[in-house]
PDB file of C-alpha atoms in Angstrom:
ATOM      1  CA  UNK H   1     103.956  89.415  91.215  1.00 79.00           C
ATOM      2  CA  UNK H   2     100.882  89.500  89.004  1.00 86.00           C
ATOM      3  CA  UNK H   3      98.227  92.170  88.692  1.00 90.00           C
ATOM      4  CA  UNK H   4      94.732  90.999  87.797  1.00 94.00           C
ATOM      5  CA  UNK H   5      91.973  93.270  86.592  1.00 95.00           C
ATOM      6  CA  UNK H   6      88.542  91.768  87.157  1.00 96.00           C
ATOM      7  CA  UNK H   7      85.229  93.227  86.093  1.00 96.00           C
ATOM      8  CA  UNK H   8      82.511  93.943  86.847  1.00 96.00           C
ATOM      9  CA  UNK H   9      83.207  94.574  90.512  1.00 94.00           C
ATOM     10  CA  UNK H  10      79.559  94.066  91.357  1.00 95.00           C
ATOM     11  CA  UNK H  11      76.238  93.507  89.652  1.00 97.00           C
ATOM     12  CA  UNK H  12      72.597  92.925  90.481  1.00 97.00           C
ATOM     13  CA  UNK H  13      70.954  90.550  88.026  1.00 97.00           C
ATOM     14  CA  UNK H  14      67.507  89.165  87.394  1.00 97.00           C
ATOM     15  CA  UNK H  15      67.009  85.443  87.860  1.00 97.00           C
ATOM     16  CA  UNK H  16      67.184  83.481  84.634  1.00 97.00           C
ATOM     17  CA  UNK H  17      69.733  85.801  83.050  1.00 97.00           C
ATOM     18  CA  UNK H  18      73.479  85.295  82.598  1.00 98.00           C
ATOM     19  CA  UNK H  19      76.501  87.340  83.644  1.00 98.00           C
ATOM     20  CA  UNK H  20      79.991  87.148  82.190  1.00 98.00           C
ATOM     21  CA  UNK H  21      82.930  88.063  84.417  1.00 98.00           C
ATOM     22  CA  UNK H  22      86.251  89.000  82.848  1.00 98.00           C
ATOM     23  CA  UNK H  23      89.794  88.728  84.169  1.00 97.00           C
ATOM     24  CA  UNK H  24      92.844  90.268  82.564  1.00 97.00           C
ATOM     25  CA  UNK H  25      96.357  89.466  83.852  1.00 95.00           C
ATOM     26  CA  UNK H  26      99.398  91.664  83.267  1.00 94.00           C
ATOM     27  CA  UNK H  27     101.601  88.671  82.434  1.00 92.00           C
ATOM     28  CA  UNK H  28     101.231  85.339  80.674  1.00 91.00           C
ATOM     29  CA  UNK H  29     100.127  82.498  82.931  1.00 90.00           C
ATOM     30  CA  UNK H  30      99.432  78.873  82.152  1.00 88.00           C
ATOM     31  CA  UNK H  31      96.483  78.348  84.458  1.00 88.00           C
ATOM     32  CA  UNK H  32      93.807  80.663  85.768  1.00 94.00           C
ATOM     33  CA  UNK H  33      91.485  79.659  88.575  1.00 95.00           C
ATOM     34  CA  UNK H  34      87.902  80.658  89.235  1.00 97.00           C
ATOM     35  CA  UNK H  35      86.593  80.619  92.802  1.00 96.00           C
ATOM     36  CA  UNK H  36      83.294  81.277  94.512  1.00 96.00           C
ATOM     37  CA  UNK H  37      83.136  82.669  98.023  1.00 92.00           C
ATOM     38  CA  UNK H  38      79.794  82.709  99.781  1.00 88.00           C
ATOM     39  CA  UNK H  39      79.353  84.923 102.842  1.00 80.00           C
ATOM     40  CA  UNK H  40      81.329  83.643 105.808  1.00 76.00           C
ATOM     41  CA  UNK H  41      82.607  80.651 103.911  1.00 82.00           C
ATOM     42  CA  UNK H  42      85.861  79.540 102.378  1.00 82.00           C
ATOM     43  CA  UNK H  43      86.908  79.935  98.795  1.00 90.00           C
ATOM     44  CA  UNK H  44      85.543  77.099  96.682  1.00 92.00           C
ATOM     45  CA  UNK H  45      87.300  76.286  93.431  1.00 93.00           C
ATOM     46  CA  UNK H  46      84.882  76.218  90.502  1.00 96.00           C
ATOM     47  CA  UNK H  47      87.291  75.346  87.703  1.00 96.00           C
ATOM     48  CA  UNK H  48      90.774  75.694  86.324  1.00 94.00           C
ATOM     49  CA  UNK H  49      91.062  77.426  82.962  1.00 93.00           C
ATOM     50  CA  UNK H  50      93.859  76.307  80.656  1.00 87.00           C
ATOM     51  CA  UNK H  51      94.693  78.065  77.428  1.00 83.00           C
ATOM     52  CA  UNK H  52      93.907  75.951  74.391  1.00 80.00           C
ATOM     53  CA  UNK H  53      91.869  73.291  76.155  1.00 83.00           C
ATOM     54  CA  UNK H  54      88.597  72.903  77.993  1.00 88.00           C
ATOM     55  CA  UNK H  55      88.422  74.034  81.585  1.00 93.00           C
ATOM     56  CA  UNK H  56      88.635  71.451  84.338  1.00 93.00           C
ATOM     57  CA  UNK H  57      85.619  71.632  86.637  1.00 95.00           C
ATOM     58  CA  UNK H  58      85.478  70.634  90.289  1.00 93.00           C
ATOM     59  CA  UNK H  59      82.845  68.362  91.736  1.00 91.00           C
ATOM     60  CA  UNK H  60      79.494  70.125  91.883  1.00 94.00           C
ATOM     61  CA  UNK H  61      80.219  72.552  89.043  1.00 96.00           C
ATOM     62  CA  UNK H  62      79.336  71.930  85.391  1.00 96.00           C
ATOM     63  CA  UNK H  63      80.217  73.585  82.133  1.00 96.00           C
ATOM     64  CA  UNK H  64      76.598  74.311  81.188  1.00 97.00           C
ATOM     65  CA  UNK H  65      76.154  76.414  84.312  1.00 97.00           C
ATOM     66  CA  UNK H  66      79.619  78.000  84.408  1.00 97.00           C
ATOM     67  CA  UNK H  67      81.062  78.141  80.893  1.00 97.00           C
ATOM     68  CA  UNK H  68      84.629  79.408  80.807  1.00 96.00           C
ATOM     69  CA  UNK H  69      86.684  80.864  77.985  1.00 94.00           C
ATOM     70  CA  UNK H  70      90.474  81.127  77.862  1.00 94.00           C
ATOM     71  CA  UNK H  71      91.373  82.581  74.470  1.00 92.00           C
ATOM     72  CA  UNK H  72      94.972  83.466  75.388  1.00 92.00           C
ATOM     73  CA  UNK H  73      97.501  83.371  78.219  1.00 92.00           C
ATOM     74  CA  UNK H  74      96.418  86.672  79.794  1.00 94.00           C
ATOM     75  CA  UNK H  75      92.621  86.589  79.693  1.00 95.00           C
ATOM     76  CA  UNK H  76      89.691  84.464  80.843  1.00 96.00           C
ATOM     77  CA  UNK H  77      85.955  84.787  81.319  1.00 97.00           C
ATOM     78  CA  UNK H  78      83.500  82.976  83.564  1.00 97.00           C
ATOM     79  CA  UNK H  79      79.793  83.055  82.771  1.00 98.00           C
ATOM     80  CA  UNK H  80      77.182  82.362  85.415  1.00 98.00           C
ATOM     81  CA  UNK H  81      74.228  81.062  83.411  1.00 98.00           C
ATOM     82  CA  UNK H  82      70.508  80.947  84.104  1.00 97.00           C
ATOM     83  CA  UNK H  83      71.072  82.573  87.459  1.00 97.00           C
ATOM     84  CA  UNK H  84      69.072  81.937  90.608  1.00 96.00           C
ATOM     85  CA  UNK H  85      69.320  83.626  94.021  1.00 95.00           C
ATOM     86  CA  UNK H  86      71.540  80.731  95.169  1.00 94.00           C
ATOM     87  CA  UNK H  87      74.215  82.007  92.773  1.00 96.00           C
ATOM     88  CA  UNK H  88      74.546  85.217  94.779  1.00 96.00           C
ATOM     89  CA  UNK H  89      78.152  85.197  95.873  1.00 95.00           C
ATOM     90  CA  UNK H  90      81.570  86.708  95.307  1.00 94.00           C
ATOM     91  CA  UNK H  91      83.405  85.302  92.312  1.00 97.00           C
ATOM     92  CA  UNK H  92      87.190  85.567  92.195  1.00 96.00           C
ATOM     93  CA  UNK H  93      89.749  84.792  89.543  1.00 96.00           C
ATOM     94  CA  UNK H  94      93.246  83.845  90.576  1.00 95.00           C
ATOM     95  CA  UNK H  95      96.643  83.002  89.127  1.00 94.00           C
ATOM     96  CA  UNK H  96      99.618  81.343  90.745  1.00 86.00           C
ATOM     97  CA  UNK H  97     103.285  81.993  90.204  1.00 76.00           C
ATOM     98  CA  UNK H  98     105.358  79.001  91.131  1.00 72.00           C
ATOM     99  CA  UNK H  99     104.012  77.081  94.081  1.00 68.00           C
ATOM    100  CA  UNK H 100     104.397  79.793  96.678  1.00 75.00           C
ATOM    101  CA  UNK H 101     101.819  82.475  96.026  1.00 82.00           C
ATOM    102  CA  UNK H 102      98.394  83.043  94.534  1.00 88.00           C
ATOM    103  CA  UNK H 103      97.178  86.408  93.271  1.00 91.00           C
ATOM    104  CA  UNK H 104      93.544  87.418  93.068  1.00 93.00           C
ATOM    105  CA  UNK H 105      91.408  89.768  91.092  1.00 93.00           C
ATOM    106  CA  UNK H 106      89.308  92.292  92.988  1.00 92.00           C
ATOM    107  CA  UNK H 107      86.309  89.980  92.955  1.00 93.00           C
ATOM    108  CA  UNK H 108      82.800  90.297  91.516  1.00 96.00           C
ATOM    109  CA  UNK H 109      79.991  90.624  94.029  1.00 94.00           C
ATOM    110  CA  UNK H 110      76.923  89.130  92.377  1.00 96.00           C
ATOM    111  CA  UNK H 111      73.386  89.550  93.696  1.00 96.00           C
ATOM    112  CA  UNK H 112      70.576  87.695  91.944  1.00 97.00           C
ATOM    113  CA  UNK H 113      67.063  88.977  92.565  1.00 96.00           C
TER     114      UNK H 113
ATOM    115  CA  UNK P   1      88.080  64.187 103.075  1.00 74.00           C
ATOM    116  CA  UNK P   2      90.188  67.303 103.260  1.00 84.00           C
ATOM    117  CA  UNK P   3      89.574  69.742 106.049  1.00 90.00           C
ATOM    118  CA  UNK P   4      90.972  72.994 107.363  1.00 95.00           C
ATOM    119  CA  UNK P   5      89.789  74.339 110.692  1.00 96.00           C
ATOM    120  CA  UNK P   6      90.220  77.809 112.077  1.00 96.00           C
ATOM    121  CA  UNK P   7      88.172  79.827 114.565  1.00 97.00           C
ATOM    122  CA  UNK P   8      85.271  81.735 113.090  1.00 95.00           C
ATOM    123  CA  UNK P   9      85.888  84.986 114.913  1.00 97.00           C
ATOM    124  CA  UNK P  10      88.352  86.534 117.346  1.00 98.00           C
ATOM    125  CA  UNK P  11      88.486  89.864 119.137  1.00 98.00           C
ATOM    126  CA  UNK P  12      91.626  91.663 120.277  1.00 97.00           C
ATOM    127  CA  UNK P  13      92.680  95.075 121.515  1.00 97.00           C
ATOM    128  CA  UNK P  14      94.683  97.648 119.588  1.00 97.00           C
ATOM    129  CA  UNK P  15      98.379  97.342 120.461  1.00 97.00           C
ATOM    130  CA  UNK P  16      98.037  93.791 121.719  1.00 98.00           C
ATOM    131  CA  UNK P  17      99.097  90.423 120.244  1.00 98.00           C
ATOM    132  CA  UNK P  18      96.770  87.818 118.777  1.00 98.00           C
ATOM    133  CA  UNK P  19      97.369  84.259 117.587  1.00 98.00           C
ATOM    134  CA  UNK P  20      95.096  82.697 114.974  1.00 98.00           C
ATOM    135  CA  UNK P  21      95.307  78.914 114.812  1.00 98.00           C
ATOM    136  CA  UNK P  22      94.781  76.617 111.859  1.00 98.00           C
ATOM    137  CA  UNK P  23      94.673  72.828 111.818  1.00 98.00           C
ATOM    138  CA  UNK P  24      94.545  70.826 108.661  1.00 97.00           C
ATOM    139  CA  UNK P  25      93.944  67.321 107.343  1.00 96.00           C
ATOM    140  CA  UNK P  26      94.788  67.065 103.685  1.00 94.00           C
ATOM    141  CA  UNK P  27      95.874  64.483 101.153  1.00 92.00           C
ATOM    142  CA  UNK P  28      99.521  65.442 101.041  1.00 93.00           C
ATOM    143  CA  UNK P  29     101.184  68.701 101.908  1.00 95.00           C
ATOM    144  CA  UNK P  30     103.023  71.157  99.706  1.00 93.00           C
ATOM    145  CA  UNK P  31     102.919  74.308 101.751  1.00 94.00           C
ATOM    146  CA  UNK P  32     100.628  76.382 103.937  1.00 96.00           C
ATOM    147  CA  UNK P  33      99.534  79.932 103.228  1.00 96.00           C
ATOM    148  CA  UNK P  34      98.015  82.766 105.194  1.00 96.00           C
ATOM    149  CA  UNK P  35      96.014  85.430 103.418  1.00 95.00           C
ATOM    150  CA  UNK P  36      94.369  88.616 104.673  1.00 96.00           C
ATOM    151  CA  UNK P  37      90.995  89.638 103.286  1.00 92.00           C
ATOM    152  CA  UNK P  38      89.343  92.934 104.104  1.00 92.00           C
ATOM    153  CA  UNK P  39      85.585  93.070 103.715  1.00 86.00           C
ATOM    154  CA  UNK P  40      84.581  93.366 100.083  1.00 81.00           C
ATOM    155  CA  UNK P  41      88.128  92.929  98.836  1.00 85.00           C
ATOM    156  CA  UNK P  42      90.212  90.114  97.381  1.00 86.00           C
ATOM    157  CA  UNK P  43      92.581  88.083  99.566  1.00 90.00           C
ATOM    158  CA  UNK P  44      96.167  89.308  99.757  1.00 91.00           C
ATOM    159  CA  UNK P  45      99.176  87.118 100.499  1.00 91.00           C
ATOM    160  CA  UNK P  46     100.731  87.269 103.969  1.00 94.00           C
ATOM    161  CA  UNK P  47     102.977  84.253 104.418  1.00 93.00           C
ATOM    162  CA  UNK P  48     104.048  80.847 103.193  1.00 93.00           C
ATOM    163  CA  UNK P  49     105.417  77.944 105.250  1.00 95.00           C
ATOM    164  CA  UNK P  50     106.646  74.663 103.831  1.00 95.00           C
ATOM    165  CA  UNK P  51     109.157  73.652 106.533  1.00 96.00           C
ATOM    166  CA  UNK P  52     108.565  73.414 110.267  1.00 97.00           C
ATOM    167  CA  UNK P  53     109.281  76.512 112.258  1.00 97.00           C
ATOM    168  CA  UNK P  54     108.585  80.186 112.476  1.00 97.00           C
ATOM    169  CA  UNK P  55     108.654  82.663 109.600  1.00 94.00           C
ATOM    170  CA  UNK P  56     108.749  86.293 110.676  1.00 94.00           C
ATOM    171  CA  UNK P  57     107.779  89.218 108.493  1.00 90.00           C
ATOM    172  CA  UNK P  58     107.483  92.500 110.327  1.00 94.00           C
ATOM    173  CA  UNK P  59     104.530  92.484 112.716  1.00 96.00           C
ATOM    174  CA  UNK P  60     103.303  89.169 111.323  1.00 97.00           C
ATOM    175  CA  UNK P  61     104.781  85.725 111.980  1.00 97.00           C
ATOM    176  CA  UNK P  62     103.597  82.308 110.872  1.00 97.00           C
ATOM    177  CA  UNK P  63     104.434  78.962 112.447  1.00 98.00           C
ATOM    178  CA  UNK P  64     104.132  75.456 111.044  1.00 98.00           C
ATOM    179  CA  UNK P  65     104.270  71.979 112.538  1.00 98.00           C
ATOM    180  CA  UNK P  66     103.750  69.399 109.822  1.00 97.00           C
ATOM    181  CA  UNK P  67     103.700  66.458 112.227  1.00 96.00           C
ATOM    182  CA  UNK P  68     100.796  68.051 114.099  1.00 97.00           C
ATOM    183  CA  UNK P  69      99.010  69.426 111.043  1.00 97.00           C
ATOM    184  CA  UNK P  70      99.054  72.804 112.735  1.00 97.00           C
ATOM    185  CA  UNK P  71      99.892  76.396 111.975  1.00 98.00           C
ATOM    186  CA  UNK P  72      99.339  79.742 113.580  1.00 98.00           C
ATOM    187  CA  UNK P  73      99.508  83.335 112.461  1.00 98.00           C
ATOM    188  CA  UNK P  74     100.794  85.753 115.091  1.00 98.00           C
ATOM    189  CA  UNK P  75      99.992  89.429 114.777  1.00 98.00           C
ATOM    190  CA  UNK P  76     101.857  91.868 117.033  1.00 97.00           C
ATOM    191  CA  UNK P  77     101.241  95.524 117.874  1.00 97.00           C
ATOM    192  CA  UNK P  78      97.736  95.281 116.503  1.00 98.00           C
ATOM    193  CA  UNK P  79      96.391  98.220 114.542  1.00 97.00           C
ATOM    194  CA  UNK P  80      92.793  99.021 113.649  1.00 97.00           C
ATOM    195  CA  UNK P  81      93.598  98.342 109.986  1.00 96.00           C
ATOM    196  CA  UNK P  82      94.332  94.709 110.923  1.00 97.00           C
ATOM    197  CA  UNK P  83      90.593  94.162 111.290  1.00 97.00           C
ATOM    198  CA  UNK P  84      89.967  91.645 108.511  1.00 96.00           C
ATOM    199  CA  UNK P  85      89.444  87.980 107.826  1.00 95.00           C
ATOM    200  CA  UNK P  86      92.516  85.754 107.852  1.00 97.00           C
ATOM    201  CA  UNK P  87      92.425  82.721 105.596  1.00 96.00           C
ATOM    202  CA  UNK P  88      94.528  79.608 106.039  1.00 97.00           C
ATOM    203  CA  UNK P  89      95.125  77.499 102.918  1.00 95.00           C
ATOM    204  CA  UNK P  90      97.070  74.293 102.286  1.00 95.00           C
ATOM    205  CA  UNK P  91      98.427  73.064  98.974  1.00 92.00           C
ATOM    206  CA  UNK P  92      97.707  69.347  98.723  1.00 91.00           C
ATOM    207  CA  UNK P  93      99.452  66.517  96.870  1.00 91.00           C
ATOM    208  CA  UNK P  94      97.757  67.586  93.623  1.00 86.00           C
ATOM    209  CA  UNK P  95      99.067  71.132  94.160  1.00 84.00           C
ATOM    210  CA  UNK P  96      95.511  72.337  94.625  1.00 86.00           C
ATOM    211  CA  UNK P  97      94.862  74.998  97.261  1.00 89.00           C
ATOM    212  CA  UNK P  98      92.422  73.945  99.982  1.00 91.00           C
ATOM    213  CA  UNK P  99      91.010  76.916 101.861  1.00 92.00           C
ATOM    214  CA  UNK P 100      89.766  77.350 105.398  1.00 93.00           C
ATOM    215  CA  UNK P 101      86.629  79.392 106.039  1.00 91.00           C
ATOM    216  CA  UNK P 102      88.651  82.241 107.495  1.00 94.00           C
ATOM    217  CA  UNK P 103      88.873  83.885 110.901  1.00 96.00           C
ATOM    218  CA  UNK P 104      87.250  87.273 111.276  1.00 96.00           C
ATOM    219  CA  UNK P 105      89.482  89.398 113.492  1.00 97.00           C
ATOM    220  CA  UNK P 106      87.883  92.352 115.240  1.00 97.00           C
ATOM    221  CA  UNK P 107      90.211  94.964 116.727  1.00 97.00           C
ATOM    222  CA  UNK P 108      88.856  97.176 119.490  1.00 96.00           C
ATOM    223  CA  UNK P 109      90.399 100.481 120.588  1.00 94.00           C
TER     224      UNK P 109
END
């Protein structure tokens, strides 16, 4: 199994500002995944973070809005830039071990006012 | 497009049995997952099915029929702590996880 420490757990931010979310894994993993979960909705994959290369973004998400860093095999950050109230959501980082299980950080509950 | 359907909400009584269904239409299939998510917390892994049939794990069982694109999660001897959302997810041909919106399960005494 993998243990993921994600912070902050929650934040209230002013529109137009940026927030960086950090995830630390207790083991080395090739890929880390960043999800958004809006109330009552499914997890939506934002991007896949690979160490040593640029993140791969899903349709509807762009690097300028959600820059990602992956400096090593145990750590990644996601920044939500120039925030608006529509960015209010839960953001989750995740890693997978093999093809049979995904592990999640505790999530960051973001409120933009 | 890819789609996973599960009921939005279900209610059951403590001590009873409940079955949460999930149907899927995805580009390829490489396994189906059930996760439990308590309010304000991250999802936690419950079960994984890649072959047809029933997988039993304590009070929880998960069933898969690949030909029907169908799975269910069966919870027995319900406890109040089972009140949570249950997420169905399918790994597609690109090994990407496609998630359902989740079923909110409410347990009443």
